[in-house]
């Protein structure tokens, strides 16, 4: 039986962080053993914020190195740059004819961007979910490993797939967002508000490139309080977040002992944060070192991208040929 197809992407907009790792990359590494995987650097998506051309290339190389350092094997998967597959923008164009202004304006991530950058509300931002749908549908993927923040985009992809199939004939499966746990992950930021993110609140986000010292400093500044005064009290959200982060990197008996201390009102958040900091350092350091090692070999990264593009185009060309035929674009 042929393997199920998986697609996912990461924008080339900066250093990857724990959210990217636990929401997405951890799944990629596991999925590469069981599925037919296409993972890419979403460089076109990053153009919505007009990056300096000088930075773009380095950012793309970095995302590739970061994925590989985390365990992705370019021999097992197709690891490529979105812009190396021209069939993606072609499918994007087709899907744009079936995407409506009203539904795109309602997307929460679009509304956030309008708030954050009112001076740059470009059409690329509005149609961002359509390009994502093209990324996924170009390989006819059924599973898309992503963090919680991307859930709605995957739902929209299902709508676009359905619309295409209804109008032109069955071509696209309806993909599902995927995580090996039961629910999609949202890694919270260290300051008790929102999630870790590439572009906002750098001091509350742990990056895979952070030095040991910086990791310790950020973790020790995480929001806590003086501790509960009633046994078994409900945890405020920012304390739940600290426990969540601890569970990602610390041994389960360690986390349990701090949970017990919380319930017995003997918890010392200073000790808890020291423990998290050391476990984070042990988790991040080998990845950081491996990233540096891979980045030093630019030729190696170029080769990965070239091979990845070849694999991705082979699959993309098959889909676009079918799509063209169904639409009626086959004149000679
Ligand atoms: P991006 O580049 O913002 O993030 C890459 C992946 O990391 C996940 N993620 C998180 N997961 C848990 N907690 C967090 N704090 C956190 N922050 C980020 C994201 O959910 C994502 O899986 N639009 C996408 C890129 C993209 C894409 C696609 C993804 C373009 N086309 C097609 C899947 C399929 C994005 O901006 O991800």
CSV table of C-alpha atoms and ligand atoms in Angstrom, one decimal:
chain,number,residue,atom,x,y,z
A,1,UNK,CA,0.0,0.0,0.0
A,2,UNK,CA,1.3,3.5,-0.8
A,3,UNK,CA,2.2,5.7,2.1
A,4,UNK,CA,-0.1,8.6,3.1
A,5,UNK,CA,1.1,12.0,2.0
A,6,UNK,CA,2.1,14.7,4.5
A,7,UNK,CA,2.9,18.3,3.9
A,8,UNK,CA,4.0,21.1,6.2
A,9,UNK,CA,5.9,24.4,6.1
A,10,UNK,CA,7.7,26.9,8.2
A,11,UNK,CA,8.2,30.6,7.2
A,12,UNK,CA,11.7,31.9,6.8
A,13,UNK,CA,11.2,34.9,9.1
A,14,UNK,CA,13.7,34.3,11.9
A,15,UNK,CA,15.1,31.9,14.4
A,16,UNK,CA,13.0,28.8,15.2
A,17,UNK,CA,11.7,28.5,18.7
A,18,UNK,CA,10.3,25.9,21.1
A,19,UNK,CA,6.8,26.4,19.7
A,20,UNK,CA,8.0,25.5,16.2
A,21,UNK,CA,9.7,22.5,17.6
A,22,UNK,CA,6.9,21.1,19.7
A,23,UNK,CA,4.1,22.2,17.5
A,24,UNK,CA,5.6,21.1,14.2
A,25,UNK,CA,9.1,19.7,13.9
A,26,UNK,CA,8.8,17.0,16.6
A,27,UNK,CA,6.0,15.6,14.5
A,28,UNK,CA,7.9,15.9,11.2
A,29,UNK,CA,10.8,13.8,12.7
A,30,UNK,CA,8.4,11.0,13.7
A,31,UNK,CA,6.3,11.2,10.6
A,32,UNK,CA,9.3,10.8,8.2
A,33,UNK,CA,9.4,7.1,9.2
A,34,UNK,CA,5.8,6.3,8.4
A,35,UNK,CA,4.7,8.7,5.7
A,36,UNK,CA,5.6,10.2,2.3
A,37,UNK,CA,6.7,13.6,3.6
A,38,UNK,CA,7.0,17.0,1.9
A,39,UNK,CA,8.4,19.7,4.2
A,40,UNK,CA,9.3,23.1,3.0
A,41,UNK,CA,10.5,26.6,3.8
A,42,UNK,CA,7.7,29.0,3.1
A,43,UNK,CA,9.8,31.8,1.6
A,44,UNK,CA,6.9,33.2,-0.5
A,45,UNK,CA,4.8,33.5,2.6
A,46,UNK,CA,7.6,35.5,4.3
A,47,UNK,CA,7.4,38.1,1.6
A,48,UNK,CA,4.2,39.5,3.0
A,49,UNK,CA,6.3,41.5,5.5
A,50,UNK,CA,8.9,42.6,2.8
A,51,UNK,CA,12.1,41.1,4.2
A,52,UNK,CA,15.4,42.7,3.1
A,53,UNK,CA,16.7,40.6,0.2
A,54,UNK,CA,20.0,40.3,1.9
A,55,UNK,CA,18.4,38.5,4.8
A,56,UNK,CA,16.1,36.1,2.9
A,57,UNK,CA,18.7,33.7,1.7
A,58,UNK,CA,20.3,33.4,5.2
A,59,UNK,CA,16.9,32.9,6.7
A,60,UNK,CA,16.1,30.1,4.3
A,61,UNK,CA,19.4,28.3,4.9
A,62,UNK,CA,18.8,28.7,8.6
A,63,UNK,CA,15.4,27.0,8.6
A,64,UNK,CA,16.8,24.1,6.6
A,65,UNK,CA,19.7,23.7,9.0
A,66,UNK,CA,17.3,24.0,12.0
A,67,UNK,CA,15.0,21.2,10.6
A,68,UNK,CA,17.9,18.9,9.9
A,69,UNK,CA,19.6,19.6,13.3
A,70,UNK,CA,16.3,18.6,14.9
A,71,UNK,CA,16.4,15.2,13.2
A,72,UNK,CA,14.8,15.6,9.8
A,73,UNK,CA,16.6,13.4,7.3
A,74,UNK,CA,16.7,14.9,3.8
A,75,UNK,CA,17.1,11.5,2.3
A,76,UNK,CA,13.8,10.3,3.7
A,77,UNK,CA,11.7,13.4,3.0
A,78,UNK,CA,11.5,16.1,0.4
A,79,UNK,CA,12.9,19.3,2.1
A,80,UNK,CA,12.6,22.2,-0.3
A,81,UNK,CA,12.0,25.9,-0.7
A,82,UNK,CA,8.4,26.8,-1.7
A,83,UNK,CA,9.7,29.2,-4.4
A,84,UNK,CA,11.5,26.3,-6.1
A,85,UNK,CA,8.1,24.7,-7.0
A,86,UNK,CA,6.4,27.0,-9.6
A,87,UNK,CA,3.4,24.7,-9.6
A,88,UNK,CA,2.5,26.0,-6.2
A,89,UNK,CA,1.8,29.6,-7.4
A,90,UNK,CA,0.0,28.2,-10.3
A,91,UNK,CA,-2.4,26.3,-8.1
A,92,UNK,CA,-2.6,29.3,-5.9
A,93,UNK,CA,-3.8,31.3,-8.8
A,94,UNK,CA,-6.5,28.7,-9.6
A,95,UNK,CA,-7.7,28.6,-6.0
A,96,UNK,CA,-7.8,32.4,-5.8
A,97,UNK,CA,-10.7,32.2,-8.3
A,98,UNK,CA,-12.6,30.2,-5.7
A,99,UNK,CA,-11.7,32.2,-2.6
A,100,UNK,CA,-14.0,35.0,-1.5
A,101,UNK,CA,-13.0,38.3,-0.1
A,102,UNK,CA,-15.5,38.1,2.7
A,103,UNK,CA,-14.3,34.7,4.0
A,104,UNK,CA,-10.6,35.8,3.8
A,105,UNK,CA,-11.3,39.1,5.7
A,106,UNK,CA,-12.8,37.1,8.5
A,107,UNK,CA,-9.7,35.0,9.2
A,108,UNK,CA,-8.4,35.8,12.7
A,109,UNK,CA,-4.7,35.7,11.6
A,110,UNK,CA,-5.5,38.3,8.9
A,111,UNK,CA,-7.3,40.5,11.4
A,112,UNK,CA,-4.3,40.3,13.7
A,113,UNK,CA,-2.0,41.4,10.9
A,114,UNK,CA,-4.3,44.3,10.1
A,115,UNK,CA,-4.0,45.4,13.7
A,116,UNK,CA,-0.2,44.9,13.8
A,117,UNK,CA,0.7,46.4,10.5
A,118,UNK,CA,-2.1,48.7,9.3
A,119,UNK,CA,0.4,50.4,6.9
A,120,UNK,CA,1.0,47.1,5.0
A,121,UNK,CA,-2.3,45.3,4.4
A,122,UNK,CA,-1.4,43.8,1.1
A,123,UNK,CA,-3.3,41.3,-1.0
A,124,UNK,CA,-0.7,38.6,-0.2
A,125,UNK,CA,-1.7,38.9,3.4
A,126,UNK,CA,-5.4,38.6,2.5
A,127,UNK,CA,-4.8,35.5,0.4
A,128,UNK,CA,-2.3,33.9,2.7
A,129,UNK,CA,-4.6,31.0,3.5
A,130,UNK,CA,-5.0,30.4,-0.2
A,131,UNK,CA,-1.3,30.0,-0.8
A,132,UNK,CA,-1.2,27.6,2.2
A,133,UNK,CA,-4.0,25.6,0.6
A,134,UNK,CA,-1.9,25.4,-2.6
A,135,UNK,CA,1.1,24.3,-0.6
A,136,UNK,CA,-0.8,21.4,0.8
A,137,UNK,CA,-3.0,20.5,-2.1
A,138,UNK,CA,-0.1,20.5,-4.6
A,139,UNK,CA,0.9,17.1,-3.2
A,140,UNK,CA,-2.6,16.0,-2.4
A,141,UNK,CA,-1.7,15.7,1.3
A,142,UNK,CA,-4.0,14.1,3.8
A,143,UNK,CA,-2.1,15.1,7.0
A,144,UNK,CA,-0.6,18.4,7.9
A,145,UNK,CA,1.4,18.5,11.2
A,146,UNK,CA,1.1,22.0,12.6
A,147,UNK,CA,0.6,23.9,15.9
A,148,UNK,CA,-2.8,25.1,17.1
A,149,UNK,CA,-2.4,28.5,15.5
A,150,UNK,CA,-2.7,27.0,12.0
A,151,UNK,CA,-5.8,25.0,12.6
A,152,UNK,CA,-8.2,27.3,10.9
A,153,UNK,CA,-6.0,27.6,7.8
A,154,UNK,CA,-6.2,23.8,7.4
A,155,UNK,CA,-10.0,24.0,7.8
A,156,UNK,CA,-10.0,26.5,4.9
A,157,UNK,CA,-7.8,24.2,2.9
A,158,UNK,CA,-10.5,21.6,3.2
A,159,UNK,CA,-13.1,24.1,2.0
A,160,UNK,CA,-11.0,25.0,-1.1
A,161,UNK,CA,-10.4,21.3,-1.9
A,162,UNK,CA,-14.1,20.6,-1.7
A,163,UNK,CA,-14.9,23.6,-3.9
A,164,UNK,CA,-12.5,22.6,-6.5
A,165,UNK,CA,-13.7,19.0,-6.5
A,166,UNK,CA,-17.4,20.1,-6.7
A,167,UNK,CA,-16.7,22.4,-9.6
A,168,UNK,CA,-14.2,20.5,-11.7
A,169,UNK,CA,-14.2,16.9,-10.5
A,170,UNK,CA,-12.6,14.8,-7.8
A,171,UNK,CA,-8.9,15.6,-7.4
A,172,UNK,CA,-8.0,16.7,-3.9
A,173,UNK,CA,-8.4,14.9,-0.6
A,174,UNK,CA,-9.5,16.9,2.4
A,175,UNK,CA,-6.5,17.2,4.7
A,176,UNK,CA,-6.5,17.2,8.5
A,177,UNK,CA,-4.2,19.1,10.9
A,178,UNK,CA,-2.1,16.6,12.8
A,179,UNK,CA,-0.3,16.1,16.0
A,180,UNK,CA,0.9,12.8,17.6
A,181,UNK,CA,-0.7,13.8,20.9
A,182,UNK,CA,-4.5,14.0,20.9
A,183,UNK,CA,-4.8,17.8,20.4
A,184,UNK,CA,-2.8,20.4,18.5
A,185,UNK,CA,-0.1,22.1,20.6
A,186,UNK,CA,0.2,25.8,21.6
A,187,UNK,CA,3.5,26.4,23.4
A,188,UNK,CA,2.9,29.5,25.7
A,189,UNK,CA,5.3,32.4,26.0
A,190,UNK,CA,7.3,32.9,29.2
A,191,UNK,CA,5.6,36.1,30.2
A,192,UNK,CA,2.2,34.6,30.7
A,193,UNK,CA,0.6,36.2,27.7
A,194,UNK,CA,0.0,34.5,24.4
A,195,UNK,CA,2.3,32.0,22.6
A,196,UNK,CA,6.0,31.8,21.7
A,197,UNK,CA,6.5,33.5,18.4
A,198,UNK,CA,9.3,34.3,15.9
A,199,UNK,CA,8.5,38.0,15.6
A,200,UNK,CA,7.0,39.2,18.9
A,201,UNK,CA,8.2,39.2,22.5
A,202,UNK,CA,11.7,37.8,22.0
A,203,UNK,CA,12.5,37.8,25.7
A,204,UNK,CA,9.5,35.5,26.4
A,205,UNK,CA,10.4,33.0,23.6
A,206,UNK,CA,13.1,30.4,23.7
A,207,UNK,CA,14.9,30.0,20.4
A,208,UNK,CA,16.9,27.0,19.3
A,209,UNK,CA,19.8,29.4,18.7
A,210,UNK,CA,19.8,30.9,22.3
A,211,UNK,CA,23.0,30.5,24.3
A,212,UNK,CA,22.9,28.7,27.6
A,213,UNK,CA,23.1,32.0,29.5
A,214,UNK,CA,20.3,33.5,27.6
A,215,UNK,CA,18.1,30.5,28.2
A,216,UNK,CA,18.7,30.7,31.9
A,217,UNK,CA,18.1,34.4,32.0
A,218,UNK,CA,14.8,34.2,30.1
A,219,UNK,CA,13.5,31.2,32.1
A,220,UNK,CA,14.3,32.9,35.5
A,221,UNK,CA,12.3,35.9,34.4
A,222,UNK,CA,9.2,33.9,33.6
A,223,UNK,CA,6.1,35.1,35.2
A,224,UNK,CA,5.3,33.5,38.6
A,225,UNK,CA,3.9,34.8,41.9
A,226,UNK,CA,4.4,34.1,45.6
A,227,UNK,CA,2.7,30.7,45.4
A,228,UNK,CA,-0.7,29.4,46.5
A,229,UNK,CA,-2.0,29.8,50.1
A,230,UNK,CA,-4.8,27.2,50.0
A,231,UNK,CA,-4.0,23.5,49.3
A,232,UNK,CA,-5.1,22.2,45.9
A,233,UNK,CA,-6.0,25.6,44.6
A,234,UNK,CA,-6.7,26.2,41.0
A,235,UNK,CA,-3.6,27.3,39.0
A,236,UNK,CA,-3.6,30.7,37.3
A,237,UNK,CA,-2.9,30.4,33.6
A,238,UNK,CA,0.7,31.7,33.8
A,239,UNK,CA,1.5,29.0,36.4
A,240,UNK,CA,-0.2,26.3,34.2
A,241,UNK,CA,2.1,27.6,31.4
A,242,UNK,CA,5.2,27.1,33.5
A,243,UNK,CA,4.2,23.5,34.2
A,244,UNK,CA,3.4,23.0,30.6
A,245,UNK,CA,7.0,24.1,29.6
A,246,UNK,CA,8.5,21.9,32.3
A,247,UNK,CA,6.6,18.9,31.0
A,248,UNK,CA,8.1,19.5,27.6
A,249,UNK,CA,11.7,19.0,28.8
A,250,UNK,CA,11.9,17.7,32.3
A,251,UNK,CA,11.5,14.1,33.6
A,252,UNK,CA,7.9,13.2,34.7
A,253,UNK,CA,8.8,12.5,38.3
A,254,UNK,CA,10.5,15.9,38.6
A,255,UNK,CA,7.4,17.6,37.2
A,256,UNK,CA,5.2,15.5,39.6
A,257,UNK,CA,7.2,16.5,42.6
A,258,UNK,CA,6.7,20.2,41.8
A,259,UNK,CA,3.0,19.6,41.2
A,260,UNK,CA,2.7,18.0,44.6
A,261,UNK,CA,4.6,20.9,46.2
A,262,UNK,CA,2.1,23.3,44.5
A,263,UNK,CA,-0.9,21.4,45.9
A,264,UNK,CA,0.7,21.4,49.4
A,265,UNK,CA,1.6,25.1,49.1
A,266,UNK,CA,5.3,24.4,49.6
A,267,UNK,CA,6.3,25.2,46.0
A,268,UNK,CA,9.4,27.5,45.4
A,269,UNK,CA,9.1,28.9,42.0
A,270,UNK,CA,12.8,30.0,42.0
A,271,UNK,CA,13.8,26.3,42.4
A,272,UNK,CA,11.3,25.2,39.8
A,273,UNK,CA,12.6,27.8,37.3
A,274,UNK,CA,16.2,26.7,37.9
A,275,UNK,CA,15.3,23.2,37.1
A,276,UNK,CA,13.4,24.2,33.9
A,277,UNK,CA,16.4,26.3,32.9
A,278,UNK,CA,18.9,23.5,33.2
A,279,UNK,CA,16.6,21.0,31.4
A,280,UNK,CA,16.0,23.6,28.6
A,281,UNK,CA,19.8,24.1,28.3
A,282,UNK,CA,20.3,20.3,28.0
A,283,UNK,CA,17.5,20.2,25.4
A,284,UNK,CA,18.5,23.1,23.3
A,285,UNK,CA,22.3,23.1,23.4
A,286,UNK,CA,22.9,20.0,21.2
A,287,UNK,CA,20.5,21.4,18.6
A,288,UNK,CA,22.1,24.8,18.7
A,289,UNK,CA,25.5,23.3,18.1
A,290,UNK,CA,24.3,21.1,15.3
A,291,UNK,CA,22.6,24.1,13.6
A,292,UNK,CA,25.9,26.0,13.7
A,293,UNK,CA,27.7,23.0,12.3
A,294,UNK,CA,25.3,22.7,9.4
A,295,UNK,CA,25.2,26.4,8.7
A,296,UNK,CA,29.0,26.4,8.2
A,297,UNK,CA,28.5,24.0,5.2
A,298,UNK,CA,26.5,26.1,2.7
A,299,UNK,CA,27.2,23.7,-0.1
A,300,UNK,CA,25.6,20.9,1.9
A,301,UNK,CA,22.5,23.1,2.5
A,302,UNK,CA,22.3,24.0,-1.2
A,303,UNK,CA,22.4,20.3,-2.1
A,304,UNK,CA,19.6,19.5,0.3
A,305,UNK,CA,17.4,22.2,-1.3
A,306,UNK,CA,18.3,21.1,-4.9
A,307,UNK,CA,17.4,17.5,-4.2
A,308,UNK,CA,14.3,18.5,-2.2
A,309,UNK,CA,13.1,20.7,-5.1
A,310,UNK,CA,13.5,17.9,-7.5
A,311,UNK,CA,11.4,15.5,-5.5
A,312,UNK,CA,8.7,18.1,-4.8
A,313,UNK,CA,8.4,19.2,-8.4
A,314,UNK,CA,7.9,15.6,-9.6
A,315,UNK,CA,4.8,15.3,-7.3
A,316,UNK,CA,3.6,18.9,-8.0
A,317,UNK,CA,3.7,18.5,-11.7
A,318,UNK,CA,1.5,15.5,-11.6
A,319,UNK,CA,-1.1,17.4,-9.6
A,320,UNK,CA,-1.0,20.5,-11.7
A,321,UNK,CA,-1.4,18.6,-14.9
A,322,UNK,CA,-4.5,16.9,-13.5
A,323,UNK,CA,-5.9,20.2,-12.3
A,324,UNK,CA,-5.3,21.9,-15.7
A,325,UNK,CA,-7.1,19.1,-17.5
A,326,UNK,CA,-10.1,19.2,-15.1
A,327,UNK,CA,-10.4,23.0,-15.6
A,328,UNK,CA,-10.1,22.6,-19.3
A,329,UNK,CA,-6.6,24.1,-19.8
A,330,UNK,CA,-5.3,21.6,-22.3
A,331,UNK,CA,-5.5,23.0,-25.8
A,332,UNK,CA,-3.1,21.0,-27.8
B,1,LIG,P1,5.1,29.4,11.2
B,1,LIG,O1,6.4,29.6,10.4
B,1,LIG,O2,4.6,30.6,11.9
B,1,LIG,O3,5.3,28.2,12.2
B,1,LIG,C1,5.8,27.0,11.8
B,1,LIG,C2,5.1,25.9,12.6
B,1,LIG,O4,5.3,26.1,14.0
B,1,LIG,C3,4.0,26.1,14.7
B,1,LIG,N1,4.1,27.0,15.8
B,1,LIG,C4,3.7,26.7,17.0
B,1,LIG,N2,3.2,25.6,17.6
B,1,LIG,C5,3.0,25.5,18.9
B,1,LIG,N3,3.2,26.6,19.7
B,1,LIG,C6,3.6,27.8,19.2
B,1,LIG,N4,3.8,28.8,20.1
B,1,LIG,C7,3.9,27.9,17.8
B,1,LIG,N5,4.4,28.8,17.0
B,1,LIG,C8,4.5,28.3,15.8
B,1,LIG,C9,3.0,26.5,13.6
B,1,LIG,O5,1.7,26.1,13.9
B,1,LIG,C10,3.6,25.9,12.4
B,1,LIG,O6,3.2,24.5,12.3
B,1,LIG,N6,1.6,29.6,7.8
B,1,LIG,C11,2.6,28.7,8.4
B,1,LIG,C12,3.6,28.2,7.4
B,1,LIG,C13,2.9,27.4,6.2
B,1,LIG,C14,2.4,26.1,6.3
B,1,LIG,C15,1.9,25.9,4.9
B,1,LIG,C16,2.2,25.2,7.3
B,1,LIG,C17,2.8,27.9,4.9
B,1,LIG,N7,2.2,27.0,4.2
B,1,LIG,C18,1.3,24.7,4.6
B,1,LIG,C19,1.5,24.0,6.9
B,1,LIG,C20,1.1,23.7,5.6
B,1,LIG,C21,3.3,29.5,9.4
B,1,LIG,O7,3.4,30.7,9.3
B,1,LIG,O8,4.0,28.8,10.3
